[in-house]
Coordinates of C-alpha atoms in Angstrom, one line a residue:
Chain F
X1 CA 28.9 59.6 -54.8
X2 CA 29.1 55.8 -55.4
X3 CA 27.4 53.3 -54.0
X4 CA 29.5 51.9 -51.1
X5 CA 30.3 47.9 -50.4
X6 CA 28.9 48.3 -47.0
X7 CA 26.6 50.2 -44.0
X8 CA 30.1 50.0 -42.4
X9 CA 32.0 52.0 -44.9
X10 CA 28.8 54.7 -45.8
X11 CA 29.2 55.8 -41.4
X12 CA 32.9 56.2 -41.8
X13 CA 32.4 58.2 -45.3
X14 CA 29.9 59.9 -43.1
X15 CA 32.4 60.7 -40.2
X16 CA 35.0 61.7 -43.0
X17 CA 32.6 64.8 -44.5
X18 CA 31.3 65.6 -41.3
X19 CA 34.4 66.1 -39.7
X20 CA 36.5 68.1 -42.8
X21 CA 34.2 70.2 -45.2
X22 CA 37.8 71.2 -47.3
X23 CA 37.5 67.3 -48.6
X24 CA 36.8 67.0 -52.2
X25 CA 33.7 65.0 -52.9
X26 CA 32.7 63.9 -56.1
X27 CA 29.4 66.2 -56.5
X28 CA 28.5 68.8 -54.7
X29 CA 24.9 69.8 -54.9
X30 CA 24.4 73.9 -54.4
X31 CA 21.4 76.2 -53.9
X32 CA 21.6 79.6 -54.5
X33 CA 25.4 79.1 -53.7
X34 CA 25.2 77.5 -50.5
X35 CA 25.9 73.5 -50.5
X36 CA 22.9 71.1 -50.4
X37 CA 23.1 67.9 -48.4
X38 CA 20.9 65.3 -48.2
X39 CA 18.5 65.3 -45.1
X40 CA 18.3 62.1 -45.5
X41 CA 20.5 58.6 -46.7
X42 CA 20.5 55.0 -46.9
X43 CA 22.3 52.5 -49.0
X44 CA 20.7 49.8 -49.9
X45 CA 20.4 46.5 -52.1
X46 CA 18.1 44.8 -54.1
X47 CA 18.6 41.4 -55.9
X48 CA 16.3 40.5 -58.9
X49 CA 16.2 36.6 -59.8
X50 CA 14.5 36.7 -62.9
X51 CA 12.0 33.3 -63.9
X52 CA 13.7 31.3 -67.0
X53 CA 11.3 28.6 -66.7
X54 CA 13.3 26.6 -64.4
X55 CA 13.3 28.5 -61.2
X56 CA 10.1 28.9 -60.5
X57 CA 10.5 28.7 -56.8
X58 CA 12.8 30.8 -56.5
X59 CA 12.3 33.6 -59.4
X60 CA 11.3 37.1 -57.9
X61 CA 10.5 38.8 -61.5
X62 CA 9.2 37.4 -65.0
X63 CA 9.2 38.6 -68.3
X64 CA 5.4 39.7 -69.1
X65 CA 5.9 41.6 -71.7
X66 CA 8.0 41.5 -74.9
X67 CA 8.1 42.1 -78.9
X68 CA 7.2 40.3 -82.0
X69 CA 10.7 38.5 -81.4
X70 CA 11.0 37.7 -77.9
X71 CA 8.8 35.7 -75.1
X72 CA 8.6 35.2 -71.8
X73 CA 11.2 33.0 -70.9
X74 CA 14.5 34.4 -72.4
X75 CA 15.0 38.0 -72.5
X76 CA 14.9 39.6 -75.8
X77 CA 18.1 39.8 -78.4
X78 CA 19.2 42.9 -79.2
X79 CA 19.6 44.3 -76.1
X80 CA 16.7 42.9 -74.6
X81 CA 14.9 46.0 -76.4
X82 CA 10.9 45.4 -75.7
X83 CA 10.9 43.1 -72.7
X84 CA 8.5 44.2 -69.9
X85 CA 9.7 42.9 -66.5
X86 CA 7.4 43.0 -63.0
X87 CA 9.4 42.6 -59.9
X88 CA 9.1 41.8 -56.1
X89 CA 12.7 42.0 -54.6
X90 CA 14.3 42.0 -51.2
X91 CA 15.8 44.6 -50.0
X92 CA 18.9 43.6 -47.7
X93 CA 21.1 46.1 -45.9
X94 CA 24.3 44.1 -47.1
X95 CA 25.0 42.6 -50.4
X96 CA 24.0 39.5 -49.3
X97 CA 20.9 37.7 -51.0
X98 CA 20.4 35.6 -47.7
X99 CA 20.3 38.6 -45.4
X100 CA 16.9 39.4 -43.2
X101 CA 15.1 41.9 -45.9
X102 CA 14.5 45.2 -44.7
X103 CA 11.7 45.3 -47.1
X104 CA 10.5 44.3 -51.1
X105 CA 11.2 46.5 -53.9
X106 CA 8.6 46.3 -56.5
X107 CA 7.5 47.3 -59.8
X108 CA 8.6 47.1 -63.0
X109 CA 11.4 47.9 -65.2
X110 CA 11.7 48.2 -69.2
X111 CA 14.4 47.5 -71.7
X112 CA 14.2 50.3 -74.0
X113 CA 17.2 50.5 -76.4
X114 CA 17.9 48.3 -79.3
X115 CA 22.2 48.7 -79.6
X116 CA 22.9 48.9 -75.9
X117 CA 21.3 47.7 -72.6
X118 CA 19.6 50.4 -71.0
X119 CA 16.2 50.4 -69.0
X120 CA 13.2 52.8 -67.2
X121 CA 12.2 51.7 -64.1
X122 CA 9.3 52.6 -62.2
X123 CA 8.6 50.8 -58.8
X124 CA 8.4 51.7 -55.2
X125 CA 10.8 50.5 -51.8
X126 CA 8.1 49.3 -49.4
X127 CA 10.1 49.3 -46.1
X128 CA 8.9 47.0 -43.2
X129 CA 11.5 46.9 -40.3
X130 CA 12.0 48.2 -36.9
X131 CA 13.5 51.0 -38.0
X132 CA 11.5 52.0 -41.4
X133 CA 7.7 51.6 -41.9
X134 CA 6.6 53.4 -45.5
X135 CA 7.7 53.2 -48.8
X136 CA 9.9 55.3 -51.2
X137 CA 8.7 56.0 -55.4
X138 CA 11.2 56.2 -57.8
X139 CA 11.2 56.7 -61.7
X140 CA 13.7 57.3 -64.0
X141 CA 15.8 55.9 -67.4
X142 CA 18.8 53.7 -66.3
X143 CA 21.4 53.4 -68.6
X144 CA 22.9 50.2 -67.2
X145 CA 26.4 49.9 -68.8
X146 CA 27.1 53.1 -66.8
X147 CA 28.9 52.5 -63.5
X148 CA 26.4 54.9 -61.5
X149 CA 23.1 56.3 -63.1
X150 CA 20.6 58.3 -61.3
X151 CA 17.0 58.3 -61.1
X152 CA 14.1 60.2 -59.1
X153 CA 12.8 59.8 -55.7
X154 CA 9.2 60.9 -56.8
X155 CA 7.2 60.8 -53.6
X156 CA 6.7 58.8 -50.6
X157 CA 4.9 57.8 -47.7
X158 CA 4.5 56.5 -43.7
X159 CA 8.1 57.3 -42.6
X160 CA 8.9 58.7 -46.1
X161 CA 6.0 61.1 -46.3
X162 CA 6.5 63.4 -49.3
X163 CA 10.3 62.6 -49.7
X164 CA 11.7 64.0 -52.7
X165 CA 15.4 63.1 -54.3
X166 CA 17.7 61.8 -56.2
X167 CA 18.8 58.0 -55.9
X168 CA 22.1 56.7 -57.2
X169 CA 22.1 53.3 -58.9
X170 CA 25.0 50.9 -59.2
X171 CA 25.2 46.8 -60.6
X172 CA 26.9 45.3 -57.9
X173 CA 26.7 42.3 -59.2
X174 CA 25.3 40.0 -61.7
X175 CA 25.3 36.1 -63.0
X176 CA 24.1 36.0 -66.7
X177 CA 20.4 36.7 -67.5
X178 CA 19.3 35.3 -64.4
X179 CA 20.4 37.1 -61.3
X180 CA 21.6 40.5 -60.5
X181 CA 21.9 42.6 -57.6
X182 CA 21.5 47.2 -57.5
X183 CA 23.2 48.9 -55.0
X184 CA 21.2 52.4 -54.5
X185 CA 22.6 55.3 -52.6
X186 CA 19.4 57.8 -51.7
X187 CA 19.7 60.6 -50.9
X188 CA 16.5 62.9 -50.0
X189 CA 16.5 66.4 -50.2
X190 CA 12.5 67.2 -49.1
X191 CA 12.1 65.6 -46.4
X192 CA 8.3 66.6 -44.3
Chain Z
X1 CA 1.5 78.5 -74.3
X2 CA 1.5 75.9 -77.3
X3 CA 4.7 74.1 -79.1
X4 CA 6.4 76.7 -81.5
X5 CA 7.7 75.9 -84.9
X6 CA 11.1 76.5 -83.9
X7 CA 14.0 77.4 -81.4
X8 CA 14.1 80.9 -83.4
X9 CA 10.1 81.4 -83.1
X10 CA 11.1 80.7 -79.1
X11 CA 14.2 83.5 -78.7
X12 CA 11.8 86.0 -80.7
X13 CA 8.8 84.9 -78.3
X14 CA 10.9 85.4 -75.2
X15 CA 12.4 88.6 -76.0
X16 CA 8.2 90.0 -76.8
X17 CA 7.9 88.4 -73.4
X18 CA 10.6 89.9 -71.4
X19 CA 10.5 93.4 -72.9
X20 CA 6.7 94.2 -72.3
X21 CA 4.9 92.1 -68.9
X22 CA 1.6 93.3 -70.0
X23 CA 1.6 91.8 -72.8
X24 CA -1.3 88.7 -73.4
X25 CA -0.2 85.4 -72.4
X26 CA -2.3 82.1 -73.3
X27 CA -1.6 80.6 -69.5
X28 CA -0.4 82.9 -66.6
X29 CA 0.8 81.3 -63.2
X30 CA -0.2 82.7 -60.4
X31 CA 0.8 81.6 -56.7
X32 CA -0.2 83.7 -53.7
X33 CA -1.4 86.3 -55.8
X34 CA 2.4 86.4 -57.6
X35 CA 2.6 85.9 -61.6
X36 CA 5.0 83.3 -61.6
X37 CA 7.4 82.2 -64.5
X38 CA 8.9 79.4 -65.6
X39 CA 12.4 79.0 -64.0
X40 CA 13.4 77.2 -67.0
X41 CA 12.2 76.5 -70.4
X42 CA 12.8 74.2 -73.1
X43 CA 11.0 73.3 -76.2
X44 CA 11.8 70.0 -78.0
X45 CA 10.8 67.0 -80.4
X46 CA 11.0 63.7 -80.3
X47 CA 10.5 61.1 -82.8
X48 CA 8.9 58.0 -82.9
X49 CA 8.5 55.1 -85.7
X50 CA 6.7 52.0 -84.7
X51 CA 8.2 48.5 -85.2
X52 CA 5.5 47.1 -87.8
X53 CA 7.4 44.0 -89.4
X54 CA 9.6 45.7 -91.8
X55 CA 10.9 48.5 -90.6
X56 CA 13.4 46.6 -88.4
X57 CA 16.2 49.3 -88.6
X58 CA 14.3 52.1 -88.9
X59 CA 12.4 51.6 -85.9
X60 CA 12.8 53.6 -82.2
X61 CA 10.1 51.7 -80.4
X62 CA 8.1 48.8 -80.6
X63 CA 4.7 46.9 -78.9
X64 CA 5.2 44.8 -76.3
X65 CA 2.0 44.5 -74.8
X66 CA -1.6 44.0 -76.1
X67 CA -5.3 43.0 -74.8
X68 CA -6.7 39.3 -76.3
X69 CA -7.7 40.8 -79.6
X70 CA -4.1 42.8 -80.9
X71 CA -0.7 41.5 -81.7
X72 CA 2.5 42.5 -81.7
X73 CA 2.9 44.2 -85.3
X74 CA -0.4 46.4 -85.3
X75 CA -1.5 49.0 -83.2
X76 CA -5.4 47.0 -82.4
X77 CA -8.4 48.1 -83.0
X78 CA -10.9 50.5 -80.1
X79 CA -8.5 53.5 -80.7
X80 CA -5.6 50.9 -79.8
X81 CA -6.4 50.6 -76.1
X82 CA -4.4 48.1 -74.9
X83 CA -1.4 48.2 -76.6
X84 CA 2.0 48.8 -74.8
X85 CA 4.9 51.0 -76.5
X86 CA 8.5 50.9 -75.6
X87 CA 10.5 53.8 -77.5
X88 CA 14.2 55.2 -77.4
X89 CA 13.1 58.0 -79.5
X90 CA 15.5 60.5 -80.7
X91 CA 15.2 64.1 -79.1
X92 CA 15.8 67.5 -81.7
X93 CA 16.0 71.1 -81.2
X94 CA 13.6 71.5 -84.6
X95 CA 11.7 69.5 -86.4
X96 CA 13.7 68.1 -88.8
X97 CA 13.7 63.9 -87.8
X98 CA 17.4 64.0 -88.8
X99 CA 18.7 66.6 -87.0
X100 CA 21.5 65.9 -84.6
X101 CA 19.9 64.6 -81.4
X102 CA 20.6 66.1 -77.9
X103 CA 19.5 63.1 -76.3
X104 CA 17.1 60.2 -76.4
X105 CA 13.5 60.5 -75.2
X106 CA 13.5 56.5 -73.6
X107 CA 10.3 54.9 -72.0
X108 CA 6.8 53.5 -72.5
X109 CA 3.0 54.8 -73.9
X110 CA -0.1 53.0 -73.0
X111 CA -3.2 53.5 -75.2
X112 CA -5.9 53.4 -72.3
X113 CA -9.6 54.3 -74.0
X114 CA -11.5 52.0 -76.2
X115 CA -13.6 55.1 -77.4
X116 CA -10.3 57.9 -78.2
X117 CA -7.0 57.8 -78.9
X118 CA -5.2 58.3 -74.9
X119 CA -2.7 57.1 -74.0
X120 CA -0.3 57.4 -70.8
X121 CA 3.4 58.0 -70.7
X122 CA 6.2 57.7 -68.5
X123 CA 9.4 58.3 -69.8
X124 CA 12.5 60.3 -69.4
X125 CA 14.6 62.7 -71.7
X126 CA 18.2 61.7 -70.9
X127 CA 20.0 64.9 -72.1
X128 CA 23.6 64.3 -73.6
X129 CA 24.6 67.1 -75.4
X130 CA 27.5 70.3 -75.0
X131 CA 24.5 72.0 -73.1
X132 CA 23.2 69.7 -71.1
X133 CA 23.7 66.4 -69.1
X134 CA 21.4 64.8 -66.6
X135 CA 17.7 63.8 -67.5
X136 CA 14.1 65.2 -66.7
X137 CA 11.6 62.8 -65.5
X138 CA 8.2 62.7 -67.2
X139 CA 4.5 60.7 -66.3
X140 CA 0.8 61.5 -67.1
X141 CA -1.9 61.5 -69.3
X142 CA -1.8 62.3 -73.1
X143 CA -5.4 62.7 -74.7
X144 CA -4.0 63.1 -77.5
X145 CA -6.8 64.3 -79.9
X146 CA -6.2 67.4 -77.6
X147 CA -4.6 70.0 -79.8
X148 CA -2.3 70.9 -76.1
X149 CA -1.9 68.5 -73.5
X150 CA 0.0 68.7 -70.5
X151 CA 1.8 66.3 -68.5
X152 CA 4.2 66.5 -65.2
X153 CA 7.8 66.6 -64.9
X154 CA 7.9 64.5 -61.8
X155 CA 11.8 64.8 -61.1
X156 CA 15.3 65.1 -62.9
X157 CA 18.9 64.3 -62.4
X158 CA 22.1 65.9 -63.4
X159 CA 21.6 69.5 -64.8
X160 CA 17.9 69.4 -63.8
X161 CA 18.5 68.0 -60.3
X162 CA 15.2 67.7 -58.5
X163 CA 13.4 69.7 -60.9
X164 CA 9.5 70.0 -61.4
X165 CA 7.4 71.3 -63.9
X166 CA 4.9 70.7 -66.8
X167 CA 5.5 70.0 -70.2
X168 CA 2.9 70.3 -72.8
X169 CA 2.8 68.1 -75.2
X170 CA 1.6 69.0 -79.1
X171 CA 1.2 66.5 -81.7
X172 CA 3.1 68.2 -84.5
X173 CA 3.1 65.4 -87.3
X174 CA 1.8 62.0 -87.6
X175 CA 2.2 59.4 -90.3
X176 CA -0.2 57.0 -90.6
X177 CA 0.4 54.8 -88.0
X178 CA 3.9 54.8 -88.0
X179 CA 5.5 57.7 -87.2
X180 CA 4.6 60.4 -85.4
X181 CA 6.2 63.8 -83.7
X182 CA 5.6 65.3 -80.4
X183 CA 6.5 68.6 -79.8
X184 CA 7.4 69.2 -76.0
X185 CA 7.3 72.6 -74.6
X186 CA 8.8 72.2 -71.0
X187 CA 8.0 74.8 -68.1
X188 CA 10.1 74.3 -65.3
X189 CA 9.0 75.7 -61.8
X190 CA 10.8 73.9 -59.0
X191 CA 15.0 74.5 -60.0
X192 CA 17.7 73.9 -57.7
Chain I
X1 CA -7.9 58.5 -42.2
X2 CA -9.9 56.0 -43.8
X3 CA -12.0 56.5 -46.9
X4 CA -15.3 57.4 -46.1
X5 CA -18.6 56.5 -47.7
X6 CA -20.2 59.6 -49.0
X7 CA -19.2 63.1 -49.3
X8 CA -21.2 64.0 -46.7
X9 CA -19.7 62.0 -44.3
X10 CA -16.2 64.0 -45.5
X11 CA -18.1 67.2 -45.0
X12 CA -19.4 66.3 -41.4
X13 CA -15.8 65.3 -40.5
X14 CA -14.6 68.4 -42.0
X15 CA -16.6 70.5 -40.0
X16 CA -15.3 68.5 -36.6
X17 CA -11.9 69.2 -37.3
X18 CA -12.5 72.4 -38.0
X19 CA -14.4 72.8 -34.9
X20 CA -12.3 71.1 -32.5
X21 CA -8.4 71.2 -32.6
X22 CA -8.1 68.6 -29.6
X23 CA -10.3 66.1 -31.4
X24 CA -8.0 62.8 -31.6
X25 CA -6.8 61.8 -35.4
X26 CA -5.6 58.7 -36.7
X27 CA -2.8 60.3 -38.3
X28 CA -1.3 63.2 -37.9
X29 CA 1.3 65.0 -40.0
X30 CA 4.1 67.7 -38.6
X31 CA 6.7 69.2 -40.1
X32 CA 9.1 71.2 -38.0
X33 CA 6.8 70.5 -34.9
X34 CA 3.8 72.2 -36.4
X35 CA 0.5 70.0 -37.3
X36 CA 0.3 69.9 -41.1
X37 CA -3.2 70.2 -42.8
X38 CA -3.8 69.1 -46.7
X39 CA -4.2 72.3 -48.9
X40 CA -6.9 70.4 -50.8
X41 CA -8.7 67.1 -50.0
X42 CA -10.7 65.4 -51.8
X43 CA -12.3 61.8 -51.4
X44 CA -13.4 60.0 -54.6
X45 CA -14.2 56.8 -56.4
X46 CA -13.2 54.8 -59.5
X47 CA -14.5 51.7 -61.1
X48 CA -12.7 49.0 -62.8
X49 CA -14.4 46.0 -65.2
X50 CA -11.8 43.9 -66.2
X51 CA -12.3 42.3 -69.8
X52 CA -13.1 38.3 -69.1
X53 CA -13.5 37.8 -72.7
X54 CA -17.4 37.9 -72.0
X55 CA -18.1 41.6 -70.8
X56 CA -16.3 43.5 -73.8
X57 CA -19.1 46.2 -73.9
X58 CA -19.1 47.3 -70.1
X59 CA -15.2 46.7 -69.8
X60 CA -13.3 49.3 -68.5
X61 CA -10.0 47.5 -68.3
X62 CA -8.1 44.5 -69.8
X63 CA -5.2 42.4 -69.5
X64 CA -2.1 43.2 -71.3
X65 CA 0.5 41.6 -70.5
X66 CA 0.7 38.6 -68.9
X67 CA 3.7 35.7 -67.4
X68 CA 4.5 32.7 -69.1
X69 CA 1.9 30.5 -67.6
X70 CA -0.7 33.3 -67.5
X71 CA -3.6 34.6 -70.4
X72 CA -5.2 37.6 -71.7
X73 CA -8.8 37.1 -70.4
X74 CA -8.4 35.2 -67.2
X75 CA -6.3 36.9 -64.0
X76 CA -3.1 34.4 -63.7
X77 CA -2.8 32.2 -60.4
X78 CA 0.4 32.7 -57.9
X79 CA -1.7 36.0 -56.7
X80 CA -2.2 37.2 -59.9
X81 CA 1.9 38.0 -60.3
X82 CA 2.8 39.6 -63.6
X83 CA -0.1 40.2 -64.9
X84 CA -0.6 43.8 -66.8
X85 CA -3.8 45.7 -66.5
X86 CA -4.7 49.1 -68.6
X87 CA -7.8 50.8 -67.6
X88 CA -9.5 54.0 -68.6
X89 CA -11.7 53.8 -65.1
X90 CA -15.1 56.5 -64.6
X91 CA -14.4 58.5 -61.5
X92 CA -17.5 58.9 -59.1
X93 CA -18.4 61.2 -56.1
X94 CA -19.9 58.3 -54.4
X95 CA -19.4 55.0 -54.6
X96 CA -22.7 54.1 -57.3
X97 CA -20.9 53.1 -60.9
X98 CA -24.1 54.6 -62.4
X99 CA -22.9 58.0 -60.7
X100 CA -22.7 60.7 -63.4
X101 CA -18.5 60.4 -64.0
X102 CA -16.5 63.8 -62.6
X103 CA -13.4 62.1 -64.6
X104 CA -11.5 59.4 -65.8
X105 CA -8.8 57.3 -64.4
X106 CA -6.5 56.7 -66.5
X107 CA -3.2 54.4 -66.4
X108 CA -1.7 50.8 -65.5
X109 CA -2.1 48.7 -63.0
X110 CA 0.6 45.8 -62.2
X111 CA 0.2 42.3 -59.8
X112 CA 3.3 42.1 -58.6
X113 CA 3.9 39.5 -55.8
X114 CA 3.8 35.7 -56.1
X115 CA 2.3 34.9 -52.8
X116 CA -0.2 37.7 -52.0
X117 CA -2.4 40.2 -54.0
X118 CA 0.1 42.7 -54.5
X119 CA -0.3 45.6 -57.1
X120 CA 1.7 49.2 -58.2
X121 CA -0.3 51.8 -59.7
X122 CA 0.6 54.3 -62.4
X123 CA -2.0 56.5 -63.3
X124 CA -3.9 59.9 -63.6
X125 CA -7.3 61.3 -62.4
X126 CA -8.0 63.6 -65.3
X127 CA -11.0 65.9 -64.1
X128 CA -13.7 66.8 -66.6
X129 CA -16.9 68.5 -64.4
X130 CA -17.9 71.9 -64.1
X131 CA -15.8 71.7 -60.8
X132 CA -12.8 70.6 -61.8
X133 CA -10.3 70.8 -65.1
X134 CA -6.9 68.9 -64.7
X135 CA -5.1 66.1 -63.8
X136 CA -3.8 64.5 -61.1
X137 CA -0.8 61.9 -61.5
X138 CA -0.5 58.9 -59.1
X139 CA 3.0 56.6 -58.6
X140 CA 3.2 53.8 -55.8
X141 CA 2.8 50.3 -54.1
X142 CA -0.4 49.2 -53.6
X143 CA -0.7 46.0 -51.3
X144 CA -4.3 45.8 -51.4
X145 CA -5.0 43.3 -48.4
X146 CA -4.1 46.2 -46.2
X147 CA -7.1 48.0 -45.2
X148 CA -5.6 51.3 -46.3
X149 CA -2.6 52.0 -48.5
X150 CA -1.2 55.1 -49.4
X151 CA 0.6 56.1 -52.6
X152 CA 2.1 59.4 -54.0
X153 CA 0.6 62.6 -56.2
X154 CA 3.0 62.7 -58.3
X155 CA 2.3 66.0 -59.5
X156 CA -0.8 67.9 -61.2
X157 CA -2.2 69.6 -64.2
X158 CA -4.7 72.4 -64.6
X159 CA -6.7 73.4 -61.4
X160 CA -4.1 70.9 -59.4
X161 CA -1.2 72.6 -61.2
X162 CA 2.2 71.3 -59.2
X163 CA 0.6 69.4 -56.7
X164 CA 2.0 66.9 -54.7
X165 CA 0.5 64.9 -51.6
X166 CA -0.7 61.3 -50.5
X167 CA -3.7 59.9 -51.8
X168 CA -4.8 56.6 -49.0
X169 CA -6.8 53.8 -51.4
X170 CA -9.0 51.9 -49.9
X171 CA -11.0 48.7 -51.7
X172 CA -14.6 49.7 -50.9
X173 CA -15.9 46.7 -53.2
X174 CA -15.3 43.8 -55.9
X175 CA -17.3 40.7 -57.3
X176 CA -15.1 38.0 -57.9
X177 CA -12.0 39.3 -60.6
X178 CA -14.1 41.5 -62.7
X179 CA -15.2 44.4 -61.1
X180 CA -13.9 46.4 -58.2
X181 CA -14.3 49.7 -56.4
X182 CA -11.3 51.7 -54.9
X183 CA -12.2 55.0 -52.7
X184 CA -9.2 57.1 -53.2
X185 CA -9.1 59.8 -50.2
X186 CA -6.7 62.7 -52.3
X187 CA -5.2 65.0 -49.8
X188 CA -2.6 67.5 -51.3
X189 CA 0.2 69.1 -49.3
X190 CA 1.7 71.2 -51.9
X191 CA -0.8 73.4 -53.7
X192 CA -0.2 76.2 -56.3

């Protein structure tokens, strides 16, 4: 299922398949035949501002790595294909970049394909909020001119100890090369 | 059990397999006592030609990263430890580096030992063929001088939702320092 | 529970919890209401040199890839963000660097975070002693200011076939930015 615009929207979704199990949902996870859902699931966003040399202040990734034809202020041409990016991104429970951060998403992502922009990311969600101490690890390719692409929930810890899943990735938004923002639907299916 | 020459050499394996359990096996399984097989297996190739200066359009993948004393167009000297690979290699059911791909094996190798070739991968296979969509989720350590080496399959998505395995990696071919193939035999022992 | 200094010290403690079920514990893990207990813990060492452009000889690790306003041989300022470290670590029992090595450990390292030492950690322990054969793989957040932090097993090779768990770090040491000393306390939940 798609990322949704807001908390708001996911509890009424929520309501929706709780209360009529005939609705037709877009994928249906099964187990042996029986129907799999998630024990546990959170939208949430992350923005990534990404230093151009100007921004300094306000950049939360840079360009550290990149081919014989790139550096570390532009990304690559063709497709971005060999830049290396390190990030440390709020995490907001809205689309909004202002919002109160629930916590930093951070790692790293790759641009791996020469003739369209696709990337591998590999970073964790380090929650720190009243409601969510712990962090979520994910890895996976994300073929960013699809509308939703999935990665793995890998592992986690505190709150999230030993989580395992599937996380569902969505551009919500972005301005040029500078600034964009993932919505990510997870959805755990070990949960400890 | 190591990389076999081909799909056929797999079908004819499993059939020895399946028709006579006391048969000698390289690697058994065992869990509480319980031989325990593969829920799903898979052997593979990928393909990968280094970016070197000239081979522009030829080339799936390409450094990025090196210590003070390599560049961009050479794998460096100490067994390459330092250097950073990004490849969108193609995937094949044989061999054969022009076969039709099922999918693109897309992510990074390290080279991480002054003293041996090793190097560390994480990277995904991102299946799109008529038999299978989703991707399978790969990290660990390659000594590659190893005739077998095994890595984990940390998660998957799609048609390999949450799946878990190893895959053992065989060096198959190897082209100066150029191209090389890995053959990936894939034992899958968490399916949902 | 914290890293200890000596596999003694694990032993003793070992023997306590074993010998007394009431015996208070900084943290423990339920599932379903019933007290969890690692299937396998182990508590370990590695050692990192990082390559100053003085030390290559007893360097175990080096710089890679580094911002715009960083370098190859010096860690960059702004908390080290975006600086790229590879390292091919020896793994003691104790915490002596002149300890004969039970393994390697082998992977990346990342500074992530403009305003505080912030790292993520991709990585194996690949076991080479008469005790052990295998690997273990290692994903997560690492914000090393924290007395403890705790990152994900991934999943295992060899003896630690399928494993999963929580491995807590813990900096035991470091001399200014060239050498440190993590104890990694390795406690598996899900062993084959």
């Amino acid at each position: 299922m798609a990322c949704l615009k807001s908390i708001l929207a996911l509890f009424l979704l929520f309501l929706i398949i709780s209360g009529s199990d005939s609705m037709p949902r877009s994928k249906t996870v099964r187990r042996g035949g029986r129907i799999i859902k998630p024990c546990k699931r959170m939208v949430l966003y992350f923005h990534d501002i990404i230093y151009n040399g100007k921004n300094a202040k306000n950049a939360t990734s840079s360009i550290v790595g990149a081919p014989a034809w790139g550096n570390k202020t532009i990304l690559a041409g063709q497709s971005h294909f060999g830049d290396v990016v390190i990030f440390d991104d709020p995490i907001t429970l809205d689309n909004n970049l202002h919002s109160t951060p629930v916590g930093r998403a951070q790692g790293f992502y790759i641009y791996d394909k020469k003739d369209v922009f696709t990337s591998w990311l590999g970073f964790s969600f380090v929650f720190n909020s009243t409601e969510h101490k712990g962090s979520l690890n994910f890895a996976g390719a994300d073929p960013l001119m699809n509308k939703t692409r999935d990665i793995s929930v890998i592992g986690g810890t505190g709150d999230f100890f030993m989580a395992r899943g599937i996380a569902t990735l969505m551009t919500d938004a972005f301005e040029g090369e500078v600034y964009f923002r993932l919505c990510v639907d997870i959805k755990l299916y070990e949960c400890w």
